[in-house]
Tab-separated table of C-alpha atoms in Angstrom:
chain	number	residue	atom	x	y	z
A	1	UNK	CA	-15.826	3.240	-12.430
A	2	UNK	CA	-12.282	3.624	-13.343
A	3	UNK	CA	-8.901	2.235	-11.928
A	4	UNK	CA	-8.612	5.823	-10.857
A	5	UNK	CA	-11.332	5.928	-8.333
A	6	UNK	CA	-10.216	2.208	-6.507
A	7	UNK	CA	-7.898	0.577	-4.295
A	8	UNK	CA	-6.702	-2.524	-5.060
A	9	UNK	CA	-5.804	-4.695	-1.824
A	10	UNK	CA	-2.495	-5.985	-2.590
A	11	UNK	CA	-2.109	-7.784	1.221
A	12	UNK	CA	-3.906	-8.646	4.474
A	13	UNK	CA	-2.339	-10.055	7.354
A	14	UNK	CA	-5.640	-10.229	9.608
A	15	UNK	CA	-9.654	-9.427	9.399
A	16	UNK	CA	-10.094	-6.386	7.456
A	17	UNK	CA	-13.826	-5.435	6.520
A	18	UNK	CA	-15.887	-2.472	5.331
A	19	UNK	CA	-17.398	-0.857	8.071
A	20	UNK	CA	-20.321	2.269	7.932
A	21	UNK	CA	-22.491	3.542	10.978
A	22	UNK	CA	-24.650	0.009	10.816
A	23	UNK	CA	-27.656	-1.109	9.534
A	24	UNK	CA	-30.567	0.626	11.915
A	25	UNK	CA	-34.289	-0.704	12.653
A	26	UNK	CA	-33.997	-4.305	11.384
A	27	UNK	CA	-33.488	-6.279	14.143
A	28	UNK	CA	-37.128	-7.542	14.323
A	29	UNK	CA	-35.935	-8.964	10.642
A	30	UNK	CA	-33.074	-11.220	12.260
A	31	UNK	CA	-30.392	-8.418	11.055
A	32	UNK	CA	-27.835	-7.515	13.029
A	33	UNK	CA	-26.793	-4.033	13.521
A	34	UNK	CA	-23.098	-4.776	12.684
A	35	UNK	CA	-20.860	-1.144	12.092
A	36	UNK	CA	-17.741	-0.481	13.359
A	37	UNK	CA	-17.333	-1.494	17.392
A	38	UNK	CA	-15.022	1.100	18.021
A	39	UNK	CA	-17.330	4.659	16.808
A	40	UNK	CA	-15.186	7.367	18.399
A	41	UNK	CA	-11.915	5.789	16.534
A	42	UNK	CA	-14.100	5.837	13.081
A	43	UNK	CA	-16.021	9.094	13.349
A	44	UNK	CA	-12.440	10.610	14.025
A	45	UNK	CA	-10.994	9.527	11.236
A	46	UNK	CA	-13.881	10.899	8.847
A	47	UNK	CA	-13.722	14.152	10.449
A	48	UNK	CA	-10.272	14.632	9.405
A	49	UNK	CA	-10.749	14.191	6.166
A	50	UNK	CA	-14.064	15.991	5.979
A	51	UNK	CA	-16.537	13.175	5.214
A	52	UNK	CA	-19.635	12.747	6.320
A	53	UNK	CA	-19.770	10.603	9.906
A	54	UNK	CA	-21.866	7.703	8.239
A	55	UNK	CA	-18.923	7.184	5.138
A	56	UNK	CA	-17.847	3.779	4.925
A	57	UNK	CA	-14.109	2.879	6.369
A	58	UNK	CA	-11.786	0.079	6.413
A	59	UNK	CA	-11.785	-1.956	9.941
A	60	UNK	CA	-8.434	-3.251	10.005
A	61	UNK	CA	-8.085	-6.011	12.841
A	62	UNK	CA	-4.599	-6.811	14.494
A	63	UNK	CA	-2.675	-8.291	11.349
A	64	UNK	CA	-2.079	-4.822	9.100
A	65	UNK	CA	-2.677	-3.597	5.017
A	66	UNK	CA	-1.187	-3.105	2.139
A	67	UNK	CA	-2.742	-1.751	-0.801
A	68	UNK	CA	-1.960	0.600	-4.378
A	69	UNK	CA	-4.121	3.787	-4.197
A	70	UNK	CA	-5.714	4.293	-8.092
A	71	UNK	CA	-6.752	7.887	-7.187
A	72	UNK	CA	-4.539	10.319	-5.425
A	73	UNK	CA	-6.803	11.176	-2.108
A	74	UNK	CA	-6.367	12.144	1.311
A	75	UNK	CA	-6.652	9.538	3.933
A	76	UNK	CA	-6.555	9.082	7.587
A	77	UNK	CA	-5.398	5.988	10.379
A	78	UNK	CA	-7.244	6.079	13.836
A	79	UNK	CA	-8.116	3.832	16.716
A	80	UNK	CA	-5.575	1.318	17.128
A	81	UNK	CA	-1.519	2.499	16.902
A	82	UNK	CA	0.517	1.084	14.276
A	83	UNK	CA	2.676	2.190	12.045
A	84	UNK	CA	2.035	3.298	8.422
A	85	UNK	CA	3.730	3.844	5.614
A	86	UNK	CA	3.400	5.648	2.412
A	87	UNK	CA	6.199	4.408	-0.819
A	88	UNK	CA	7.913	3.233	2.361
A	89	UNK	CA	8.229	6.646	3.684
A	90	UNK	CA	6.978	6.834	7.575
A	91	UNK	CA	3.376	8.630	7.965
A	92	UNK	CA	1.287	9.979	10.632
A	93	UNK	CA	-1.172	8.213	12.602
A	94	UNK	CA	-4.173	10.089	13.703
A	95	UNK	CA	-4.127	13.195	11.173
A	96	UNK	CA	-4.407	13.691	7.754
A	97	UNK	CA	-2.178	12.110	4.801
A	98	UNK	CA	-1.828	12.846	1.338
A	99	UNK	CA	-1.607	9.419	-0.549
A	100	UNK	CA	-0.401	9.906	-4.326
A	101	UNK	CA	-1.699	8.217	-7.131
A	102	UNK	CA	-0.461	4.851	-7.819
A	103	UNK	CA	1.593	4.637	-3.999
A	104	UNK	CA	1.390	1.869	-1.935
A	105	UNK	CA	0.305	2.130	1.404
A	106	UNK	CA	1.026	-0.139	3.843
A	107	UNK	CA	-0.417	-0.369	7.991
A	108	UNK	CA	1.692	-2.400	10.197
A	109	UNK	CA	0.585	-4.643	13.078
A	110	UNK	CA	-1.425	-3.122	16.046
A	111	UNK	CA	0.760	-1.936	18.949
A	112	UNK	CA	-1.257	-1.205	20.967
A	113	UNK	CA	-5.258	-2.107	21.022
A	114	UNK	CA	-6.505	-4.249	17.959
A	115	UNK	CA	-8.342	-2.284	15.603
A	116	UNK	CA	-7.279	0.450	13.306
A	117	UNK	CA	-9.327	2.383	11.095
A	118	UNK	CA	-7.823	3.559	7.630
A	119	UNK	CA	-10.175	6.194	5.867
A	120	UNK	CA	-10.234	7.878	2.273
A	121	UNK	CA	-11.867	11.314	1.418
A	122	UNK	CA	-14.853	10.636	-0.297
A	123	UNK	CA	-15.174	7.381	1.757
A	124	UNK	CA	-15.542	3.745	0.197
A	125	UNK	CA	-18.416	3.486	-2.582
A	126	UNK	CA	-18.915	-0.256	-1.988
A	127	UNK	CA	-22.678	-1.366	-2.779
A	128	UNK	CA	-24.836	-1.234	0.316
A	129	UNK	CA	-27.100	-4.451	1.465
A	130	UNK	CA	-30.032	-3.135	3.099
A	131	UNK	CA	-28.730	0.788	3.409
A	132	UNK	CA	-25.403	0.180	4.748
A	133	UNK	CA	-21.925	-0.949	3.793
A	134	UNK	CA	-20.983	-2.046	7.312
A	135	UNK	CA	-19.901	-6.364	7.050
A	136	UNK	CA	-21.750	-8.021	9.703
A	137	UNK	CA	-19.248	-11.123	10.497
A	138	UNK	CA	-22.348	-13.134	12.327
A	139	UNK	CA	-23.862	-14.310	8.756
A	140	UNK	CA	-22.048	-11.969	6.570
A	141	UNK	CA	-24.790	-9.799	5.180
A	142	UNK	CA	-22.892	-6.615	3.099
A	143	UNK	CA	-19.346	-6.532	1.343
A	144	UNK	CA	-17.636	-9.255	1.591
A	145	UNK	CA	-14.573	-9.938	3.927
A	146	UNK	CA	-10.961	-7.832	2.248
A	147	UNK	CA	-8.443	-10.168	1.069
A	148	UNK	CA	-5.695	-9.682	-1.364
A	149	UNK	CA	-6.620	-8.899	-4.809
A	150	UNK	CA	-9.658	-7.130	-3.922
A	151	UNK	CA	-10.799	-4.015	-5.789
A	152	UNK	CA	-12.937	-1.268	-3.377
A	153	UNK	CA	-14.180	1.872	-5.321
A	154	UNK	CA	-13.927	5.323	-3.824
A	155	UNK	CA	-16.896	7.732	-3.060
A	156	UNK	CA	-16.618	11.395	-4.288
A	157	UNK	CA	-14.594	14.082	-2.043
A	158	UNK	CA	-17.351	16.134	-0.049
A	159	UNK	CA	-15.233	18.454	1.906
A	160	UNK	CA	-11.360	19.213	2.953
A	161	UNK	CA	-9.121	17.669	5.348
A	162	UNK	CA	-8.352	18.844	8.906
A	163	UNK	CA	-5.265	19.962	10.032
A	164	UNK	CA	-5.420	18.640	13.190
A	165	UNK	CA	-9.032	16.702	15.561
A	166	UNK	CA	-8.861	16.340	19.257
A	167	UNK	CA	-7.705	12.675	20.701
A	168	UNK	CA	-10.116	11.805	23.142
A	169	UNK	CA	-8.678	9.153	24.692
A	170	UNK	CA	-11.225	6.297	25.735
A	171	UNK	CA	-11.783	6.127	29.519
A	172	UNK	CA	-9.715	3.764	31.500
A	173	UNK	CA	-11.224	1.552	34.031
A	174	UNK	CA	-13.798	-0.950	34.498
A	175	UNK	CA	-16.694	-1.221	32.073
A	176	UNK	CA	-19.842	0.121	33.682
A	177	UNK	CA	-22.543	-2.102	33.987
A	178	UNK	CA	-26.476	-1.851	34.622
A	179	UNK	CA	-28.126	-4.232	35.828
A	180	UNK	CA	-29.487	-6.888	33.500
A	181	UNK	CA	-33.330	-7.807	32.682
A	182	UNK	CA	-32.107	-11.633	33.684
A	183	UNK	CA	-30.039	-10.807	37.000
A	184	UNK	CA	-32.442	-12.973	39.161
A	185	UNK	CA	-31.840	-16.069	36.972
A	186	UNK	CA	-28.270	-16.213	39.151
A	187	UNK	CA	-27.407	-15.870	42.839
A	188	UNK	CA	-28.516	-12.612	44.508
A	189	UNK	CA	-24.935	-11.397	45.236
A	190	UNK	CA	-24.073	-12.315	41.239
A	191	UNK	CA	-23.695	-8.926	40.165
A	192	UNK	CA	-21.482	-8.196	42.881
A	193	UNK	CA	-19.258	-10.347	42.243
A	194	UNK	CA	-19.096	-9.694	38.546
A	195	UNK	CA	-17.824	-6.527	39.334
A	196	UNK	CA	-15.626	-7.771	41.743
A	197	UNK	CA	-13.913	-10.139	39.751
A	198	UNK	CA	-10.973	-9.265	37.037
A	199	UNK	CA	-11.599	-11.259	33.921
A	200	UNK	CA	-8.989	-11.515	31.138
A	201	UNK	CA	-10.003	-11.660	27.574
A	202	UNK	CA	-10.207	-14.242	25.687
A	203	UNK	CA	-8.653	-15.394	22.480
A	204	UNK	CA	-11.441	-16.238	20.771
A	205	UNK	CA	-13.050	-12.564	20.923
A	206	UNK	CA	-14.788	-11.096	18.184
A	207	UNK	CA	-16.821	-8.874	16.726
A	208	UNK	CA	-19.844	-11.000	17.775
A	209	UNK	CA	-18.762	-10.664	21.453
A	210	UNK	CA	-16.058	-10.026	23.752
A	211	UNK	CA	-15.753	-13.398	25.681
A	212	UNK	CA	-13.660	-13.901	28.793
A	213	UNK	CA	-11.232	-16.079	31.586
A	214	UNK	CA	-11.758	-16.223	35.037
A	215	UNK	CA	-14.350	-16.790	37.700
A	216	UNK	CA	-17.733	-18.608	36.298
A	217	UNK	CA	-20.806	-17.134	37.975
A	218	UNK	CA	-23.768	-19.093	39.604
A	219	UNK	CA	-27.357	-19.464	37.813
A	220	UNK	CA	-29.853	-20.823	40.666
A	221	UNK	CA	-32.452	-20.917	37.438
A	222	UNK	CA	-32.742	-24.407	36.212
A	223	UNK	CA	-33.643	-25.379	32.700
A	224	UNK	CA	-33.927	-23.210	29.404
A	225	UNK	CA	-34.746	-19.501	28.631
A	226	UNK	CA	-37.002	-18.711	25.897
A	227	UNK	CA	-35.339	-17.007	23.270
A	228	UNK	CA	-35.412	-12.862	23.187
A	229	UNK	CA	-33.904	-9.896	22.057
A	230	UNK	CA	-30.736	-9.358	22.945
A	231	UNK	CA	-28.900	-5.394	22.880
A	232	UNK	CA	-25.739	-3.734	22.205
A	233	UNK	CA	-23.535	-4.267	25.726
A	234	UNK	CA	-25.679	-7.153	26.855
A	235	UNK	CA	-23.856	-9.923	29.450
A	236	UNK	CA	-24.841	-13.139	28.297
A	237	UNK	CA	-23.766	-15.756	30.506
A	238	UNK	CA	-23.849	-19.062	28.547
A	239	UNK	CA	-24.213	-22.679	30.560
A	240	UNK	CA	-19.985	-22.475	31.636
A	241	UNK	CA	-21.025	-19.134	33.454
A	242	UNK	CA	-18.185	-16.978	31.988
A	243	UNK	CA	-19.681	-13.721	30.807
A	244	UNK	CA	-19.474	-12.420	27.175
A	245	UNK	CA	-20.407	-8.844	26.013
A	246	UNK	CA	-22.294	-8.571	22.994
A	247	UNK	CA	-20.486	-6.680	20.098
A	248	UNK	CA	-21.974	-4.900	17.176
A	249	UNK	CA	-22.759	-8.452	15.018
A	250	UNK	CA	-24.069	-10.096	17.868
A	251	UNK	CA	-27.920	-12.107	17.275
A	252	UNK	CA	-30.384	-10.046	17.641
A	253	UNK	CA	-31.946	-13.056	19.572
A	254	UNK	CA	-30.542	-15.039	22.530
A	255	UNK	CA	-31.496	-17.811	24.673
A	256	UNK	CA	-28.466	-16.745	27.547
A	257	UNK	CA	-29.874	-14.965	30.284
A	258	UNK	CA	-28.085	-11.296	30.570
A	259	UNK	CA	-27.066	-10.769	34.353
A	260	UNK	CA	-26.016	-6.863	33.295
A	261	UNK	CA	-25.429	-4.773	30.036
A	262	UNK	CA	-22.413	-2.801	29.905
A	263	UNK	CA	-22.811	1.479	29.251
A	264	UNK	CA	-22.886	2.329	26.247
A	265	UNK	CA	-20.061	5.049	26.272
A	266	UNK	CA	-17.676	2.101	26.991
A	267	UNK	CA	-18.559	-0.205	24.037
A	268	UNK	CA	-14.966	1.114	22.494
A	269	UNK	CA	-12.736	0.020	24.994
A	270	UNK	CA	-14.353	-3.969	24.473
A	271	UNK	CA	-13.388	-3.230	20.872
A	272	UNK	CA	-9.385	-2.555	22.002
A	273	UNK	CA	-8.909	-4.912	24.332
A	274	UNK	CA	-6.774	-7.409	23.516
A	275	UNK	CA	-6.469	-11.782	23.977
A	276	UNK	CA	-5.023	-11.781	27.660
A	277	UNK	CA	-5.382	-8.106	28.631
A	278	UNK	CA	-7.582	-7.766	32.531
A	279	UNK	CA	-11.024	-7.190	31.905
A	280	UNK	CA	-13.402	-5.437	35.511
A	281	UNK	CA	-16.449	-4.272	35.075
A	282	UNK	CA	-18.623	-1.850	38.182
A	283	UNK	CA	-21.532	-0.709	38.697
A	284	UNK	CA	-22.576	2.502	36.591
């Protein structure tokens, strides 16, 4: 590998890790799936550049980037809005940029939502841990965490850059729920008022879980629940009674029971939701 065919990671103002598709079919092995929590931002930003949808990324969480490009590529910023910046020069967000050899880019802060994903043709050629690149944050298994001085290689360029990809905005509203294998471990009118209840995130959110404020809900179960597998979207409700949603590096194993697990389509919006923001969830 040559200093052509890197970035070096010059500064990081937040959580910034490699993130790829996941790590499928080993959560009987204690592995979480891990990937990056917000897919339709990530799959976006490899489509602009032509790369295949499973090409590792950088998940860049609220606090920006700033790095030298070795090789001059094409690259691409999705999810999150922030601002980004090429030799200083204002970029796009959302389409296709032409970063030179040896320029610095730089992302700003998120604006709006919390996490941005920055892209490079040919995608990042970190080495996998157990077929994927994606960082699970739970007991970091894969590349490490991105700080400054950091040196990520670059894949090979598999196909050209588009000059423009659709926006599909995620879907407003409460997160839709189903009901949970645990629902009758709290009072029979407990989903109910989960969905009748707005939440506000809390600050201490990750990408383990999405963890809330508000209104605790009622267990009329007594005493301990044996430990079991626990899925994407899950509600745990731990003994203060405030729901969290399970994230991509969430246990594969739990001992909370899960009153509800939220659909599947709306797993982005958890990952944009930021510390304060309301938080409703209804029935799907």
């Amino acid at each position: 590998m040559s200093a052509a065919d890197t970035w070096e990671i010059l500064e990081v103002g937040g959580l910034v890790t490699v993130q790829d598709a996941g790590r499928a079919g080993l959560a009987h092995l204690g592995v979480p799936h891990a990937g990056w929590l917000d897919a339709p931002a990530a799959r976006r930003a490899h489509r602009l550049l032509g790369n295949h949808e499973s090409a590792a990324l950088l998940e860049v969480t609220l606090g920006g980037l700033r790095l030298r490009a070795g090789a001059a590529r094409w690259i691409a910023v999705t999810g999150a809005s922030c601002e980004v910046r090429v030799d200083g020069v204002a970029r796009g967000h959302g389409v296709a940029v032409w970063l030179p050899a040896g320029a610095e880019l730089r992302l700003g802060p998120a604006l709006d939502g919390v996490r941005s994903y920055l892209a490079v043709s040919g995608g990042l050629d970190v080495e996998p841990v157990l077929g994927s690149r994606a960082t699970d944050t739970l007991a970091w298994v894969g590349p490490p965490r991105v700080t400054a001085g950091a040196v990520l290689p670059l894949g090979r360029p598999a196909g050209a850059p588009r000059a423009v990809d659709v926006h599909r905005p995620v879907r407003p509203g409460p997160l839709r729920v189903h009901p949970g294998p645990r629902a009758d471990w709290f009072a029979p009118d407990a989903l109910d008022r989960l969905c009748a209840t707005t939440y506000h995130v809390a600050p201490d959110s990750d990408r383990i879980g999405l963890r809330v404020t508000g209104a605790p809900l009622t267990r009329v179960v007594e005493g301990e629940l044996a430990s079991e597998g626990m899925v994407l979207g899950a509600v745990q409700v731990p003994p203060d009674g405030l729901p969290v949603v399970l994230l991509a590096d969430h246990p594969t194993t739990g001992g909370y029971p899960v009153v509800a697990v939220v659909d599947v389509v709306d797993l982005a919006r958890c990952a944009q939701l930021r510390p304060g923001e309301p938080v409703e969830f209804r029935r799907a």
